Amino acid sequence: MGVKMKRKKFELEEEIIDYGKILFLRNSVEKSPLCLLKEVSIKNKEDAIGRALRIIHDIFRELFLLKVDFKNIEPAHGLGHMVRDYLHAINLFQTGNYEPKSIFVGMIAGALHDIGCILIHRYDEKNRAVRHAEIGALLIQDILDNLNVNDSEKKLIAYAIAAHTHYINTEKIECRDGVKRTRYSYVDMVNQKPFELVYFPRWVDRLDCNGPAFVARHYLTLVKNHEDFEGDRFHKINSFLERMKPFSREKTGHPTMLSHLDMFASSQNNKNIYGKYDYGFMIQVRNFHKILMERTINLVLSGKGKYDYDEDELINTWTIFLQQNIEPTESGKNGSLILEKKFRKLNKNVKKIWANGFIETMIQYIKWSDYHLRLSEKWSQEWFEIPYYCKDIRKVMILNKNSQNFIDNKIKILRKED
């Protein structure tokens, strides 16, 4: 399954080849990570951010030459997710005070950590030892051969992308070719300290698994049956009706959309293994996103009808929000229309509870958008463009006028009642 790059073409190879490439990459980094870090050619934070952005933009140009598009990636891991990863990576490291060489590697890897989803379906990984993270690492490693990076930088960027999924345990996997392979945890501690360039892409990843956009993003994954990794193992996601029950996992006996959101929200702290080494500005952004998402979780869990609404108007507004802000691609459009039909078939009470949850999510999304727009006031104008793929990321971030008017009306009514 690996990646064989040619100018203007890419193709998958067998997993046995790719697995060998990943083992080689791991060995080359893990035997002397700090020596490689010393070779990263960065002077200071400003240099790190500026050079990282130039390379990110160059990578997108190379992807365009390879005829890569994002229109058919499954919803939730396409262009919308990429835009938010790009946004979060810049805002996190421009505002936060972190080590410059690690910023350089972590920012590139953070913005591009899910690029492997153009080659491997995100929810088709159970029988793979080489998953979207590893494929993305190999893809970017090959692209970097054409760009102005040294060998140490190339290895570290690829490694940081491969390690972003943060699997904790060693796992024996029976792969699709019948071969059993072992997936080992990536090295993220060096000399008993966090290896920050590995943690930084994980931070960026977690920021779009936490917050109002994640409510809508996870909803989009319910378009079709799949298997997702939750907690300690893969779970089958087969029934939209069961998944949309507005209850906790303890009550239903199986994961629900609400329990999935709560699992991510409850992990956003320094007592959890995933957030254990968060510090500085990451804690501030993480906590802000968590507060916004918990407002939806708590409203749905309460079962209260906080907002009055016309069902058709609400469904239309939510569908447009999914299409324009969460996943502005062909797969996002098609997925949102499929979900619209599924949602209309839910029973009246469940629809009412989640309709209120959707309104709350869009209200909190506006707060998320405003927050990150304020941070982006420091950006250079060219940073707002992702070459060939998004002329201005603010068009993805900001609600369209009709959706904004719908939300403003709900807030005004609520204030009058208060």
Short mmCIF file of C-alpha atoms in Angstrom, two decimals:
data_model
loop_
_atom_site.label_atom_id
_atom_site.label_comp_id
_atom_site.label_asym_id
_atom_site.label_seq_id
_atom_site.Cartn_x
_atom_site.Cartn_y
_atom_site.Cartn_z
CA MET A 1 0.00 0.00 0.00
CA GLY A 2 2.83 2.45 0.21
CA VAL A 3 3.30 5.47 -1.96
CA LYS A 4 5.30 5.57 -5.15
CA MET A 5 5.70 9.12 -6.36
CA LYS A 6 6.17 10.23 -9.93
CA ARG A 7 5.82 13.72 -11.34
CA LYS A 8 2.09 14.38 -11.82
CA LYS A 9 1.19 10.88 -10.63
CA PHE A 10 0.95 8.86 -7.44
CA GLU A 11 0.02 5.26 -6.91
CA LEU A 12 -0.29 2.82 -4.03
CA GLU A 13 2.13 -0.03 -3.48
CA GLU A 14 1.78 -3.19 -1.39
CA GLU A 15 1.62 -2.85 2.39
CA ILE A 16 4.70 -5.05 2.79
CA ILE A 17 6.75 -2.40 0.96
CA ASP A 18 5.21 0.45 2.89
CA TYR A 19 5.67 -1.31 6.23
CA GLY A 20 9.37 -1.65 5.50
CA LYS A 21 9.62 2.03 4.65
CA ILE A 22 7.97 2.99 7.93
CA LEU A 23 10.28 0.73 9.93
CA PHE A 24 13.25 2.34 8.17
CA LEU A 25 11.93 5.84 8.92
CA ARG A 26 11.32 4.95 12.55
CA ASN A 27 14.77 3.51 13.03
CA SER A 28 16.45 6.50 11.40
CA VAL A 29 14.67 8.90 13.78
CA GLU A 30 14.41 6.90 16.99
CA LYS A 31 18.10 6.04 17.25
CA SER A 32 19.14 9.72 17.48
CA PRO A 33 16.16 12.13 17.59
CA LEU A 34 17.98 15.00 19.30
CA CYS A 35 20.85 14.83 16.82
CA LEU A 36 18.35 15.22 14.00
CA LEU A 37 16.67 18.10 15.81
CA LYS A 38 19.99 19.95 16.02
CA GLU A 39 20.19 19.81 12.22
CA VAL A 40 16.89 21.67 11.80
CA SER A 41 17.85 24.99 10.20
CA ILE A 42 15.79 27.47 12.20
CA LYS A 43 17.01 30.64 13.93
CA ASN A 44 14.00 31.79 15.94
CA LYS A 45 10.20 31.59 16.21
CA GLU A 46 9.55 34.07 13.40
CA ASP A 47 11.86 32.11 11.12
CA ALA A 48 10.15 28.84 12.13
CA ILE A 49 6.65 30.07 11.27
CA GLY A 50 7.64 31.83 8.06
CA ARG A 51 9.65 28.91 6.71
CA ALA A 52 7.04 26.34 7.80
CA LEU A 53 4.33 28.23 5.93
CA ARG A 54 6.42 28.49 2.78
CA ILE A 55 6.98 24.74 2.85
CA ILE A 56 3.31 24.01 3.57
CA HIS A 57 2.33 26.13 0.58
CA ASP A 58 4.97 24.44 -1.58
CA ILE A 59 3.60 21.04 -0.56
CA PHE A 60 0.10 22.03 -1.67
CA ARG A 61 1.52 23.16 -5.00
CA GLU A 62 3.19 19.77 -5.39
CA LEU A 63 -0.06 18.02 -4.48
CA PHE A 64 -1.82 20.03 -7.17
CA LEU A 65 0.79 18.97 -9.73
CA LEU A 66 0.13 15.38 -8.65
CA LYS A 67 -3.54 16.01 -9.51
CA VAL A 68 -4.65 15.53 -5.91
CA ASP A 69 -8.08 16.86 -5.01
CA PHE A 70 -10.12 16.63 -1.84
CA LYS A 71 -13.60 16.41 -3.32
CA ASN A 72 -14.05 12.68 -2.77
CA ILE A 73 -12.35 12.21 0.60
CA GLU A 74 -14.90 10.95 3.09
CA PRO A 75 -16.65 13.75 5.01
CA ALA A 76 -14.85 14.96 8.15
CA HIS A 77 -11.32 14.45 6.80
CA GLY A 78 -11.44 16.58 3.68
CA LEU A 79 -10.94 20.24 2.85
CA GLY A 80 -12.86 21.63 5.83
CA HIS A 81 -10.80 19.63 8.31
CA MET A 82 -7.62 20.62 6.49
CA VAL A 83 -8.55 24.31 6.67
CA ARG A 84 -9.14 24.11 10.41
CA ASP A 85 -5.90 22.16 10.94
CA TYR A 86 -4.05 24.84 8.99
CA LEU A 87 -5.76 27.60 10.99
CA HIS A 88 -5.14 25.94 14.35
CA ALA A 89 -1.50 25.23 13.53
CA ILE A 90 -0.79 28.87 12.72
CA ASN A 91 -2.73 30.36 15.63
CA LEU A 92 -1.37 27.89 18.16
CA PHE A 93 2.29 28.38 17.34
CA GLN A 94 2.20 32.05 16.41
CA THR A 95 0.55 32.97 19.70
CA GLY A 96 2.16 30.37 21.97
CA ASN A 97 5.71 30.46 23.25
CA TYR A 98 7.37 27.21 22.18
CA GLU A 99 10.79 25.97 21.04
CA PRO A 100 11.34 27.23 17.44
CA LYS A 101 12.79 24.08 15.84
CA SER A 102 9.94 22.00 17.21
CA ILE A 103 7.47 24.65 16.00
CA PHE A 104 8.88 24.34 12.48
CA VAL A 105 8.45 20.56 12.34
CA GLY A 106 5.23 20.45 14.36
CA MET A 107 3.53 23.19 12.37
CA ILE A 108 4.12 21.48 9.02
CA ALA A 109 3.15 18.07 10.38
CA GLY A 110 0.17 19.53 12.23
CA ALA A 111 -1.28 21.27 9.19
CA LEU A 112 -0.85 18.14 7.05
CA HIS A 113 -1.29 15.30 9.55
CA ASP A 114 -4.36 13.80 7.82
CA ILE A 115 -3.11 14.14 4.25
CA GLY A 116 -2.91 10.34 4.04
CA CYS A 117 -6.71 10.29 3.82
CA ILE A 118 -6.40 11.14 0.13
CA LEU A 119 -5.01 7.61 -0.31
CA ILE A 120 -6.53 5.56 2.52
CA HIS A 121 -10.08 5.76 3.82
CA ARG A 122 -9.87 6.99 7.41
CA TYR A 123 -12.38 4.39 8.61
CA ASP A 124 -10.90 1.46 6.74
CA GLU A 125 -7.89 0.85 8.96
CA LYS A 126 -8.67 -2.03 11.28
CA ASN A 127 -6.74 -4.56 9.17
CA ARG A 128 -3.83 -2.30 8.33
CA ALA A 129 -0.54 -1.91 10.14
CA VAL A 130 0.13 1.07 7.91
CA ARG A 131 -2.70 3.52 8.33
CA HIS A 132 -3.54 7.00 7.09
CA ALA A 133 -0.90 8.56 9.35
CA GLU A 134 1.90 6.40 7.97
CA ILE A 135 0.76 6.76 4.37
CA GLY A 136 0.63 10.52 4.84
CA ALA A 137 4.14 10.47 6.27
CA LEU A 138 5.50 8.62 3.25
CA LEU A 139 3.62 10.85 0.83
CA ILE A 140 5.00 14.04 2.40
CA GLN A 141 8.48 12.53 2.73
CA ASP A 142 8.54 11.91 -1.02
CA ILE A 143 7.21 15.38 -1.81
CA LEU A 144 9.87 16.95 0.42
CA ASP A 145 12.52 15.43 -1.85
CA ASN A 146 11.58 18.20 -4.29
CA LEU A 147 11.67 21.02 -1.72
CA ASN A 148 14.24 23.03 0.19
CA VAL A 149 14.57 20.90 3.33
CA ASN A 150 17.54 18.94 4.60
CA ASP A 151 17.48 15.21 5.28
CA SER A 152 17.02 15.58 9.05
CA GLU A 153 14.10 17.95 8.60
CA LYS A 154 12.47 15.60 6.11
CA LYS A 155 12.73 12.62 8.46
CA LEU A 156 11.39 14.53 11.46
CA ILE A 157 8.42 15.99 9.56
CA ALA A 158 7.48 12.55 8.21
CA TYR A 159 7.90 10.96 11.65
CA ALA A 160 5.73 13.62 13.32
CA ILE A 161 2.94 12.99 10.80
CA ALA A 162 3.16 9.21 11.28
CA ALA A 163 3.06 9.57 15.08
CA HIS A 164 0.10 11.95 15.28
CA THR A 165 -2.53 9.26 15.92
CA HIS A 166 -1.05 8.62 19.39
CA TYR A 167 -1.80 4.91 19.69
CA ILE A 168 -0.66 3.91 23.16
CA ASN A 169 -0.32 0.13 23.04
CA THR A 170 1.61 -2.31 20.87
CA GLU A 171 -0.83 -4.21 18.66
CA LYS A 172 -0.65 -7.37 16.56
CA ILE A 173 -2.62 -6.85 13.36
CA GLU A 174 -3.69 -9.42 10.81
CA CYS A 175 -3.39 -7.42 7.60
CA ARG A 176 -5.39 -7.78 4.42
CA ASP A 177 -2.64 -9.73 2.72
CA GLY A 178 -2.86 -12.37 5.48
CA VAL A 179 0.41 -11.31 7.12
CA LYS A 180 0.48 -10.52 10.84
CA ARG A 181 2.36 -7.31 11.55
CA THR A 182 3.09 -5.42 14.74
CA ARG A 183 2.22 -1.78 15.23
CA TYR A 184 4.40 -0.21 17.91
CA SER A 185 3.80 3.04 19.74
CA TYR A 186 5.90 5.91 18.45
CA VAL A 187 8.66 7.41 20.55
CA ASP A 188 7.32 10.60 22.09
CA MET A 189 9.55 10.86 25.16
CA VAL A 190 13.29 11.58 24.93
CA ASN A 191 15.44 11.73 28.06
CA GLN A 192 12.21 11.50 30.10
CA LYS A 193 10.86 14.67 28.50
CA PRO A 194 8.12 15.07 25.87
CA PHE A 195 9.49 15.07 22.33
CA GLU A 196 7.58 18.22 21.44
CA LEU A 197 7.71 17.98 17.67
CA VAL A 198 5.71 14.74 18.01
CA TYR A 199 3.21 16.23 20.45
CA PHE A 200 2.61 19.42 18.48
CA PRO A 201 0.78 17.72 15.54
CA ARG A 202 -1.26 15.80 18.11
CA TRP A 203 -2.26 19.12 19.64
CA VAL A 204 -3.41 20.43 16.27
CA ASP A 205 -5.31 17.20 15.66
CA ARG A 206 -7.04 17.41 19.03
CA LEU A 207 -8.18 20.98 18.44
CA ASP A 208 -10.47 19.78 15.65
CA CYS A 209 -11.64 16.86 17.80
CA ASN A 210 -12.75 19.35 20.42
CA GLY A 211 -15.10 22.26 19.84
CA PRO A 212 -18.33 23.02 17.98
CA ALA A 213 -16.91 22.10 14.57
CA PHE A 214 -16.28 18.59 15.87
CA VAL A 215 -19.97 18.12 16.69
CA ALA A 216 -20.83 18.70 13.04
CA ARG A 217 -17.72 16.93 11.80
CA HIS A 218 -18.55 13.74 13.71
CA TYR A 219 -22.16 13.94 12.56
CA LEU A 220 -20.90 13.82 8.96
CA THR A 221 -19.13 10.51 9.64
CA LEU A 222 -22.55 8.90 10.18
CA VAL A 223 -23.29 9.01 6.44
CA LYS A 224 -22.47 5.32 6.13
CA ASN A 225 -21.54 2.35 8.27
CA HIS A 226 -17.92 2.15 9.36
CA GLU A 227 -15.59 1.16 12.18
CA ASP A 228 -14.02 3.82 14.37
CA PHE A 229 -11.41 3.60 17.12
CA GLU A 230 -13.01 4.66 20.40
CA GLY A 231 -11.15 4.41 23.66
CA ASP A 232 -9.44 1.04 23.48
CA ARG A 233 -10.69 -0.70 20.34
CA PHE A 234 -12.57 -0.41 17.05
CA HIS A 235 -16.36 -0.20 17.27
CA LYS A 236 -18.86 -0.79 14.48
CA ILE A 237 -20.97 2.25 13.65
CA ASN A 238 -23.89 0.64 11.83
CA SER A 239 -27.12 2.34 12.86
CA PHE A 240 -27.85 6.05 12.49
CA LEU A 241 -30.91 5.60 14.70
CA GLU A 242 -28.89 4.00 17.52
CA ARG A 243 -26.03 6.48 17.18
CA MET A 244 -28.39 9.47 17.43
CA LYS A 245 -30.04 8.38 20.67
CA PRO A 246 -29.50 11.40 22.94
CA PHE A 247 -28.10 9.35 25.80
CA SER A 248 -24.78 8.43 27.33
CA ARG A 249 -23.05 5.15 26.56
CA GLU A 250 -23.85 3.90 30.06
CA LYS A 251 -27.56 4.15 29.33
CA THR A 252 -27.55 2.62 25.83
CA GLY A 253 -24.81 0.01 26.31
CA HIS A 254 -23.11 1.08 23.11
CA PRO A 255 -21.36 4.22 21.83
CA THR A 256 -23.63 7.07 20.71
CA MET A 257 -22.83 10.35 19.04
CA LEU A 258 -23.28 12.04 22.40
CA SER A 259 -20.94 9.62 24.19
CA HIS A 260 -18.36 10.03 21.42
CA LEU A 261 -18.40 13.81 21.84
CA ASP A 262 -18.22 13.49 25.61
CA MET A 263 -15.28 11.08 25.36
CA PHE A 264 -13.27 13.71 23.50
CA ALA A 265 -14.40 16.60 25.71
CA SER A 266 -13.59 14.75 28.93
CA SER A 267 -10.07 13.91 27.71
CA GLN A 268 -9.09 17.57 27.35
CA ASN A 269 -7.11 17.94 30.56
CA ASN A 270 -3.64 17.28 31.93
CA LYS A 271 -4.76 14.27 33.96
CA ASN A 272 -5.63 12.39 30.77
CA ILE A 273 -2.88 10.55 28.91
CA TYR A 274 -3.59 12.50 25.72
CA GLY A 275 -3.46 15.92 27.38
CA LYS A 276 -0.84 15.12 30.00
CA TYR A 277 1.88 17.27 28.44
CA ASP A 278 -0.24 20.19 27.26
CA TYR A 279 1.12 23.53 28.39
CA GLY A 280 1.12 27.21 27.55
CA PHE A 281 -1.29 28.53 24.96
CA MET A 282 -2.47 25.02 24.07
CA ILE A 283 -4.23 24.79 27.43
CA GLN A 284 -6.06 28.06 26.82
CA VAL A 285 -7.27 27.09 23.33
CA ARG A 286 -8.07 23.52 24.39
CA ASN A 287 -10.17 24.69 27.34
CA PHE A 288 -12.02 27.27 25.24
CA HIS A 289 -12.93 24.67 22.61
CA LYS A 290 -14.03 22.27 25.34
CA ILE A 291 -16.37 24.81 26.93
CA LEU A 292 -18.03 25.48 23.58
CA MET A 293 -18.54 21.79 22.79
CA GLU A 294 -19.81 20.98 26.28
CA ARG A 295 -22.64 23.48 25.82
CA THR A 296 -24.02 21.30 23.04
CA ILE A 297 -23.36 18.07 24.97
CA ASN A 298 -25.09 19.36 28.10
CA LEU A 299 -28.11 20.71 26.22
CA VAL A 300 -28.65 17.44 24.34
CA LEU A 301 -28.13 15.38 27.49
CA SER A 302 -30.68 17.52 29.36
CA GLY A 303 -33.33 16.83 26.70
CA LYS A 304 -34.59 20.40 27.02
CA GLY A 305 -36.12 22.34 24.14
CA LYS A 306 -34.22 25.59 24.56
CA TYR A 307 -35.04 27.05 21.14
CA ASP A 308 -38.20 27.45 19.06
CA TYR A 309 -37.68 26.68 15.38
CA ASP A 310 -39.30 25.72 12.11
CA GLU A 311 -38.10 22.21 11.28
CA ASP A 312 -37.54 22.81 7.57
CA GLU A 313 -35.69 26.06 8.22
CA LEU A 314 -33.49 24.44 10.87
CA ILE A 315 -32.63 21.42 8.72
CA ASN A 316 -31.86 23.63 5.73
CA THR A 317 -29.62 25.92 7.82
CA TRP A 318 -27.79 22.98 9.39
CA THR A 319 -27.30 21.31 6.01
CA ILE A 320 -25.82 24.50 4.52
CA PHE A 321 -23.55 24.80 7.56
CA LEU A 322 -22.27 21.26 6.94
CA GLN A 323 -21.73 21.96 3.24
CA GLN A 324 -20.09 25.39 3.46
CA ASN A 325 -18.25 25.41 6.78
CA ILE A 326 -17.60 21.86 7.92
CA GLU A 327 -16.91 20.04 4.64
CA PRO A 328 -17.05 22.27 1.52
CA THR A 329 -16.47 19.43 -0.95
CA GLU A 330 -18.58 17.17 -3.14
CA SER A 331 -18.50 14.43 -0.49
CA GLY A 332 -19.57 16.95 2.14
CA LYS A 333 -22.50 18.10 0.04
CA ASN A 334 -23.62 14.58 -0.81
CA GLY A 335 -23.14 13.39 2.76
CA SER A 336 -25.14 16.25 4.24
CA LEU A 337 -28.06 15.52 1.91
CA ILE A 338 -28.05 11.84 2.87
CA LEU A 339 -28.01 12.81 6.55
CA GLU A 340 -30.85 15.27 6.01
CA LYS A 341 -33.08 12.40 4.84
CA LYS A 342 -31.97 10.20 7.74
CA PHE A 343 -32.57 12.96 10.28
CA ARG A 344 -36.13 13.57 9.07
CA LYS A 345 -36.94 9.90 9.79
CA LEU A 346 -35.98 10.11 13.48
CA ASN A 347 -38.79 10.15 16.00
CA LYS A 348 -40.20 13.53 16.99
CA ASN A 349 -38.58 13.74 20.42
CA VAL A 350 -35.09 12.77 19.23
CA LYS A 351 -35.36 15.27 16.37
CA LYS A 352 -36.35 18.04 18.77
CA ILE A 353 -33.47 17.31 21.15
CA TRP A 354 -30.87 17.21 18.39
CA ALA A 355 -32.38 20.19 16.54
CA ASN A 356 -31.72 22.19 19.69
CA GLY A 357 -28.25 20.69 19.81
CA PHE A 358 -27.60 21.75 16.21
CA ILE A 359 -28.71 25.32 16.91
CA GLU A 360 -26.49 25.42 20.00
CA THR A 361 -23.59 24.06 17.96
CA MET A 362 -23.91 26.81 15.34
CA ILE A 363 -24.12 29.48 18.06
CA GLN A 364 -20.94 28.14 19.66
CA TYR A 365 -19.31 27.81 16.23
CA ILE A 366 -19.70 31.56 15.74
CA LYS A 367 -17.82 32.07 19.01
CA TRP A 368 -15.10 29.68 17.82
CA SER A 369 -14.85 31.50 14.50
CA ASP A 370 -14.73 34.95 16.12
CA TYR A 371 -12.00 33.81 18.51
CA HIS A 372 -9.74 32.47 15.77
CA LEU A 373 -10.45 35.42 13.48
CA ARG A 374 -9.21 37.73 16.23
CA LEU A 375 -6.04 35.67 16.53
CA SER A 376 -5.59 35.76 12.76
CA GLU A 377 -5.57 39.56 12.72
CA LYS A 378 -1.80 39.18 13.16
CA TRP A 379 -1.46 37.14 9.98
CA SER A 380 0.15 38.28 6.76
CA GLN A 381 -2.43 38.40 3.97
CA GLU A 382 -0.90 35.53 2.00
CA TRP A 383 -1.36 33.16 4.93
CA PHE A 384 -5.13 33.10 4.36
CA GLU A 385 -4.69 31.27 1.06
CA ILE A 386 -4.01 27.56 0.70
CA PRO A 387 -2.57 27.50 -2.83
CA TYR A 388 -4.85 25.87 -5.43
CA TYR A 389 -7.27 24.58 -2.81
CA CYS A 390 -8.72 27.53 -0.88
CA LYS A 391 -8.45 31.17 -1.96
CA ASP A 392 -9.36 32.50 1.48
CA ILE A 393 -9.91 30.24 4.48
CA ARG A 394 -12.15 32.88 6.07
CA LYS A 395 -14.86 31.89 3.58
CA VAL A 396 -14.85 28.44 5.15
CA MET A 397 -14.65 29.76 8.70
CA ILE A 398 -17.48 32.32 8.64
CA LEU A 399 -21.19 31.41 8.48
CA ASN A 400 -23.03 32.63 5.38
CA LYS A 401 -25.44 35.54 5.81
CA ASN A 402 -28.66 33.48 5.86
CA SER A 403 -27.31 31.07 8.48
CA GLN A 404 -26.03 33.98 10.56
CA ASN A 405 -29.47 35.64 10.42
CA PHE A 406 -31.13 32.39 11.51
CA ILE A 407 -28.82 32.11 14.52
CA ASP A 408 -29.12 35.82 15.40
CA ASN A 409 -32.89 35.44 15.46
CA LYS A 410 -32.69 32.49 17.88
CA ILE A 411 -30.40 34.45 20.20
CA LYS A 412 -32.70 37.52 20.14
CA ILE A 413 -35.75 35.43 20.99
CA LEU A 414 -33.87 33.76 23.84
CA ARG A 415 -32.78 37.13 25.25
CA LYS A 416 -36.35 38.45 25.16
CA GLU A 417 -37.57 35.40 27.06
CA ASP A 418 -34.82 35.84 29.67
#
